PDB file of C-alpha atoms in Angstrom:
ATOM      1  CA  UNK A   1       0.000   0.000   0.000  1.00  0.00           C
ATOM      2  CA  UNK A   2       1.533   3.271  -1.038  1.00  0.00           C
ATOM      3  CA  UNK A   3       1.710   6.609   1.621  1.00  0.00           C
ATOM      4  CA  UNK A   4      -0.653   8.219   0.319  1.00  0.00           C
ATOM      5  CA  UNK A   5      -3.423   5.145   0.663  1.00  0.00           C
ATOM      6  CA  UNK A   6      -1.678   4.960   4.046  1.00  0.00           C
ATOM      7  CA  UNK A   7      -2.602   8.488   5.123  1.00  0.00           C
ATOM      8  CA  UNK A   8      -6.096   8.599   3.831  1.00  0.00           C
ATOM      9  CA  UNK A   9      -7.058   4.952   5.501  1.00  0.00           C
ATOM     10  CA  UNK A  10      -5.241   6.620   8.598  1.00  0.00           C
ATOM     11  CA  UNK A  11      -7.743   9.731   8.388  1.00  0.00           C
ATOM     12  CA  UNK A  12     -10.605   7.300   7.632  1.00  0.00           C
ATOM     13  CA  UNK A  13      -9.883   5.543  10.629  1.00  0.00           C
ATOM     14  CA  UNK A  14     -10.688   8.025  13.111  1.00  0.00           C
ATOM     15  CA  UNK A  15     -13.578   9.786  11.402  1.00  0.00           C
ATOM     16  CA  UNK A  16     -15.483   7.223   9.698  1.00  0.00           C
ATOM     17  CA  UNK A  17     -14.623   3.579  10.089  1.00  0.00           C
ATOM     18  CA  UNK A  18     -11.588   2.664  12.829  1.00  0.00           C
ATOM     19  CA  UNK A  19     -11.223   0.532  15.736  1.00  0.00           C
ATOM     20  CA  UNK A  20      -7.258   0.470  15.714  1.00  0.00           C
ATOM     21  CA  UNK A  21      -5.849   3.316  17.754  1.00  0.00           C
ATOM     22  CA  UNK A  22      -9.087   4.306  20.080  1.00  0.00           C
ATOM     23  CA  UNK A  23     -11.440   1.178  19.403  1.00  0.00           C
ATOM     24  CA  UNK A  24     -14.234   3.697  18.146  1.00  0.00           C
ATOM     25  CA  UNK A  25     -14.108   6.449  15.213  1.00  0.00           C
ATOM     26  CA  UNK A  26     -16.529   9.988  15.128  1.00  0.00           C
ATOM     27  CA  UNK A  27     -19.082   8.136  13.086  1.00  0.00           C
ATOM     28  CA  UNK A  28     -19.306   5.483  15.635  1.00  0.00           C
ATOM     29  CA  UNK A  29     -19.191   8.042  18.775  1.00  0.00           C
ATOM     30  CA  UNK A  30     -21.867  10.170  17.164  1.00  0.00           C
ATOM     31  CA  UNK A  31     -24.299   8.124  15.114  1.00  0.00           C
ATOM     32  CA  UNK A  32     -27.010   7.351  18.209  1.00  0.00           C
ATOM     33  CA  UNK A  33     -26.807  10.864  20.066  1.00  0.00           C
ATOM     34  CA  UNK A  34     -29.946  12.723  20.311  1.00  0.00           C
ATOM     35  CA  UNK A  35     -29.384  16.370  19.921  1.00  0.00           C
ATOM     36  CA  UNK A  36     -30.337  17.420  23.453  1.00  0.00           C
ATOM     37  CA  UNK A  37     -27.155  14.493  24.381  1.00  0.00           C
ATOM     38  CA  UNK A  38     -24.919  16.584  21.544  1.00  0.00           C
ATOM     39  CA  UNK A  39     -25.480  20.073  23.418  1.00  0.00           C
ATOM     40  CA  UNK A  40     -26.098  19.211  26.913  1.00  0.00           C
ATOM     41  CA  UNK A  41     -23.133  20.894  28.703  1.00  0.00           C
ATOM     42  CA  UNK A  42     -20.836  18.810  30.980  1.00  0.00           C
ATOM     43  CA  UNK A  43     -19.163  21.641  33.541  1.00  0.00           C
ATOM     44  CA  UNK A  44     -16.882  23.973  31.682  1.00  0.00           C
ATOM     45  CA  UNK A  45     -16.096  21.200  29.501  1.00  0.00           C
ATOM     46  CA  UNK A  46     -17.099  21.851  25.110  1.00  0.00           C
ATOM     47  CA  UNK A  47     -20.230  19.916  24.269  1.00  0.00           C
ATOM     48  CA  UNK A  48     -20.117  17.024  21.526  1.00  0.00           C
ATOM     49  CA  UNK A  49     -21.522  19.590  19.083  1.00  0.00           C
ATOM     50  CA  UNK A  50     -18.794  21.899  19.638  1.00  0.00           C
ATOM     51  CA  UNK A  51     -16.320  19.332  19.258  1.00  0.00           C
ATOM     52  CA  UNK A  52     -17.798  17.853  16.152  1.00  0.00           C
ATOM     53  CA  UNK A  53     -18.319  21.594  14.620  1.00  0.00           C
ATOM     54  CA  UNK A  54     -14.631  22.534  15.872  1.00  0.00           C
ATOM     55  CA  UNK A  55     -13.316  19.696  13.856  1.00  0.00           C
ATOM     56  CA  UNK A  56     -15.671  20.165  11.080  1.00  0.00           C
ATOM     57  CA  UNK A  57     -14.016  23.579  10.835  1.00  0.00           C
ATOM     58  CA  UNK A  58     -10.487  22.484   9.933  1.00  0.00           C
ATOM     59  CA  UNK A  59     -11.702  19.528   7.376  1.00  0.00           C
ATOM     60  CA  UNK A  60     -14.070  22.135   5.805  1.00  0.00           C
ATOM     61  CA  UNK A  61     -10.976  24.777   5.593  1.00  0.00           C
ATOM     62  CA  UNK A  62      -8.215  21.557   4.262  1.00  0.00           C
ATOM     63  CA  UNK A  63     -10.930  20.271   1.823  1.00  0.00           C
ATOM     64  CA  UNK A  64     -11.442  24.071   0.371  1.00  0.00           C
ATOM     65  CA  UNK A  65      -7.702  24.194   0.070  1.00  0.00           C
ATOM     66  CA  UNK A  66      -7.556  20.850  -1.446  1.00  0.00           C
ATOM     67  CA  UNK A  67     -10.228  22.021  -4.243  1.00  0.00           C
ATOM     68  CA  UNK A  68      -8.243  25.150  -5.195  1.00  0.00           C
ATOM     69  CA  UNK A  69      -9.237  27.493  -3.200  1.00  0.00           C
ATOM     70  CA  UNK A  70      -7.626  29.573  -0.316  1.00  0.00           C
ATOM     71  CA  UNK A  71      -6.859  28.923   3.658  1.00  0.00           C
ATOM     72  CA  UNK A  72      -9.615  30.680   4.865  1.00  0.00           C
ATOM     73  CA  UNK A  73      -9.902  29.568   8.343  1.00  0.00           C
ATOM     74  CA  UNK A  74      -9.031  30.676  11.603  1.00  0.00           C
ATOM     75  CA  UNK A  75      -8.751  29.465  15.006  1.00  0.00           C
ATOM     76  CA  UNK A  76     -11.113  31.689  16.847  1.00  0.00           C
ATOM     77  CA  UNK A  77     -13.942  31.036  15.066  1.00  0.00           C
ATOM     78  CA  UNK A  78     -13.386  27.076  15.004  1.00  0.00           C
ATOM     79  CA  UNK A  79     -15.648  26.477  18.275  1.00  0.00           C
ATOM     80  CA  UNK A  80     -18.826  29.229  16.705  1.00  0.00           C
ATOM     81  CA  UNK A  81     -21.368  26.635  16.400  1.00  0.00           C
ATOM     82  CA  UNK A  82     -24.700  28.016  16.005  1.00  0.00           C
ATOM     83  CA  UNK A  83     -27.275  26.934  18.366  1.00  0.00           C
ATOM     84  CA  UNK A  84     -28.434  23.861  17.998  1.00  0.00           C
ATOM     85  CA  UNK A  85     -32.092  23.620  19.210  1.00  0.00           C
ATOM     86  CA  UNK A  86     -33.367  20.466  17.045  1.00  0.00           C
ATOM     87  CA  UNK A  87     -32.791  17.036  15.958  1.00  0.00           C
ATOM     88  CA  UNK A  88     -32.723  18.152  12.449  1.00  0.00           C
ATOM     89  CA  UNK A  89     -30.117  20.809  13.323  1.00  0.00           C
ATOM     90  CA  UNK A  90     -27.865  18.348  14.538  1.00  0.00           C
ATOM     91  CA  UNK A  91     -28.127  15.468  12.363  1.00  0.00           C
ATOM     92  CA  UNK A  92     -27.388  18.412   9.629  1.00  0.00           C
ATOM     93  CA  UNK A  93     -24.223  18.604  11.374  1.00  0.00           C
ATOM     94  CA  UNK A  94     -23.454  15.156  11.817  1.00  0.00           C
ATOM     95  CA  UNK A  95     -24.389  14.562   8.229  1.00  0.00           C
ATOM     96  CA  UNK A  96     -21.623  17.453   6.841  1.00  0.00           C
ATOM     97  CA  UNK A  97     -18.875  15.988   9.254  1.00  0.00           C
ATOM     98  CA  UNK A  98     -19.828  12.555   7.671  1.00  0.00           C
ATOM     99  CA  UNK A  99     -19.943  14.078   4.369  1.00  0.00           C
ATOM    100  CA  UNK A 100     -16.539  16.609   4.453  1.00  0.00           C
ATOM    101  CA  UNK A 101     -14.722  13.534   6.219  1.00  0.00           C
ATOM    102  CA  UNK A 102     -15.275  10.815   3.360  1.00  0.00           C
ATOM    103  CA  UNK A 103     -14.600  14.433   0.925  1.00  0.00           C
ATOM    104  CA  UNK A 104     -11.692  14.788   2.581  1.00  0.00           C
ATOM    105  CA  UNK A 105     -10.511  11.117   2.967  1.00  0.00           C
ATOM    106  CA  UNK A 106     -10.772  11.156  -0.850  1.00  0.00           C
ATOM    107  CA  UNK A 107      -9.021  13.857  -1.465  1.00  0.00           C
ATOM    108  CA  UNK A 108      -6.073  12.409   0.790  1.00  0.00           C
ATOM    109  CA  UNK A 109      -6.392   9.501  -1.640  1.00  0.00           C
ATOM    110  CA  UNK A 110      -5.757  12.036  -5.013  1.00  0.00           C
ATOM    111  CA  UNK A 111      -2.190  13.257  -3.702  1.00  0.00           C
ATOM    112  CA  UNK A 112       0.697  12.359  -5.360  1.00  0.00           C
ATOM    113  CA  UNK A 113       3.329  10.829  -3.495  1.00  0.00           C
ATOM    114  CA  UNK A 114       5.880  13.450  -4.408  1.00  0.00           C
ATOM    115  CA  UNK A 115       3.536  16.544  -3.170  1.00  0.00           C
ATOM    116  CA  UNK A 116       3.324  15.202   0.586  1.00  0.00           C
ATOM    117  CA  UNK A 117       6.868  17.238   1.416  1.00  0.00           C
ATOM    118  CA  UNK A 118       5.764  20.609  -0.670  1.00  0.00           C
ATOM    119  CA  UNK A 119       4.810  23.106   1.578  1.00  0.00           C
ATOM    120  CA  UNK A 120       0.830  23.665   2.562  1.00  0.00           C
ATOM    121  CA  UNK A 121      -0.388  26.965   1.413  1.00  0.00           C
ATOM    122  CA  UNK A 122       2.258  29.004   3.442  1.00  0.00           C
ATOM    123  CA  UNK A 123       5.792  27.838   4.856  1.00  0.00           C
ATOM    124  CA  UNK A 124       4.640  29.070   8.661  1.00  0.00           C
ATOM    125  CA  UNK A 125       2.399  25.761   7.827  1.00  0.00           C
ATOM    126  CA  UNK A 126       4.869  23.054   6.983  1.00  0.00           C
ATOM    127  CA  UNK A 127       4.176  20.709   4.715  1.00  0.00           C
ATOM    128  CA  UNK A 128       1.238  18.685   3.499  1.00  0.00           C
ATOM    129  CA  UNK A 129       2.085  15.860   5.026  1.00  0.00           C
ATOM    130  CA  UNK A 130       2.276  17.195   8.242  1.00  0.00           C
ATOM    131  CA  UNK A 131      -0.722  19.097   8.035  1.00  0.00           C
ATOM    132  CA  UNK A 132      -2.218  16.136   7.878  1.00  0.00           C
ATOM    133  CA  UNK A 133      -1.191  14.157  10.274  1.00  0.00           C
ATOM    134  CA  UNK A 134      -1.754  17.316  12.722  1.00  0.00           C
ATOM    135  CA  UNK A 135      -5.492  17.060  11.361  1.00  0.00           C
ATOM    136  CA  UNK A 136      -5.735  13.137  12.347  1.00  0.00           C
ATOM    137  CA  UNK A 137      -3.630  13.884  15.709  1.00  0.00           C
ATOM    138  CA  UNK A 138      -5.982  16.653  16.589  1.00  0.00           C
ATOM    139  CA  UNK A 139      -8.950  14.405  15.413  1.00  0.00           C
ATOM    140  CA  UNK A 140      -7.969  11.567  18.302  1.00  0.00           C
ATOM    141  CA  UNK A 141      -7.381  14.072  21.271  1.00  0.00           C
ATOM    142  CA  UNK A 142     -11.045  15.731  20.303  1.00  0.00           C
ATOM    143  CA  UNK A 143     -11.998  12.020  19.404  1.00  0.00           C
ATOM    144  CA  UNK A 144     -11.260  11.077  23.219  1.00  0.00           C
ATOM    145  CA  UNK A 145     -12.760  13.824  24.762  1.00  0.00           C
ATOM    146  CA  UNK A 146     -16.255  13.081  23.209  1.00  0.00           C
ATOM    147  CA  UNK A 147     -16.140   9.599  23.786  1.00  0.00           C
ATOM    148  CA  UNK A 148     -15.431  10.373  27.752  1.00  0.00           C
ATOM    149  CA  UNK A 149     -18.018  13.677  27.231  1.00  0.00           C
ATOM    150  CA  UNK A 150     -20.648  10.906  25.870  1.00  0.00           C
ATOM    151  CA  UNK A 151     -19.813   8.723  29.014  1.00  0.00           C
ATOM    152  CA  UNK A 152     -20.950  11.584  31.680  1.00  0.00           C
ATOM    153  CA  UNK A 153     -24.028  12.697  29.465  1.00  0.00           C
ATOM    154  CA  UNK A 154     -25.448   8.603  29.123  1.00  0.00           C
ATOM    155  CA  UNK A 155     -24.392   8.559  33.151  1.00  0.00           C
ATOM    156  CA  UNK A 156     -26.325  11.764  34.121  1.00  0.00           C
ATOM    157  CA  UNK A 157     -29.513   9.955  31.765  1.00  0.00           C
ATOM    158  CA  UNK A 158     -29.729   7.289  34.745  1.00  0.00           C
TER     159      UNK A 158
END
């Protein structure tokens, strides 16, 4: 299997299909959660909607970069989820994760080998590669915090 099949299975793993590294993936985390369970707010800690919007943000900024376009995101707008007030709301938002992830995932797929050490958009940003293996790092530490999130929201249910 070449790197870049690597990176995108890698990618796929934690978003949409995995069981290797955490024994669960986003898809699997967030499939069964009512809306109320996505926003109900655990402490100071983000809800599961934030999460899920905060990394929707980056793949949504990658994947425009990845289609020609410009980097266009920033970091303190990555957690401004609108209100979610309705199962429809949030299964809108669990359906574009779902969506820009497998997007995304394919677009990992389209890179030539020889492009993973160019540099991504800017040199402050390193290269492609390690753009994305920031994006699947970050995925796994936001990845854990929902599943433990998910944990206290189905305990307070009881």
């Amino acid at each position: 299997m070449g790197r870049t099949k690597q990176i995108a299975n890698r990618f796929r793993e934690v978003t949409l299909n995995g069981l290797w590294i955490a024994n669960t993936n986003y898809k699997d985390q967030l499939s069964n959660l009512t809306w109320e369970q996505a926003t109900m707010k655990i402490g100071s800690l983000n809800t599961i909607a934030a999460l899920t919007f905060h990394i929707d943000y980056y793949m949504s900024g990658v994947l425009n970069v990845f289609n020609g376009g410009p980097l266009e995101i920033k970091d303190k707008y990555s957690f401004d989820l609108a209100p979610i007030e309705s199962q429809k709301a949030w299964e809108l938002l669990l359906n574009t994760f779902l969506d820009n992830a497998e997007q995304l995932a394919r677009s990992i797929e389209s890179i030539p080998d020889e492009k993973w050490d160019r540099m991504f958009v800017d040199e402050k940003y390193g290269t492609y590669l390690r753009n994305i293996e920031a994006m699947i790092e970050h995925s796994y530490y936001h990845l854990g915090q929902i599943t433990l999130i998910k944990k206290m929201v189905l305990e307070s249910e009881k």
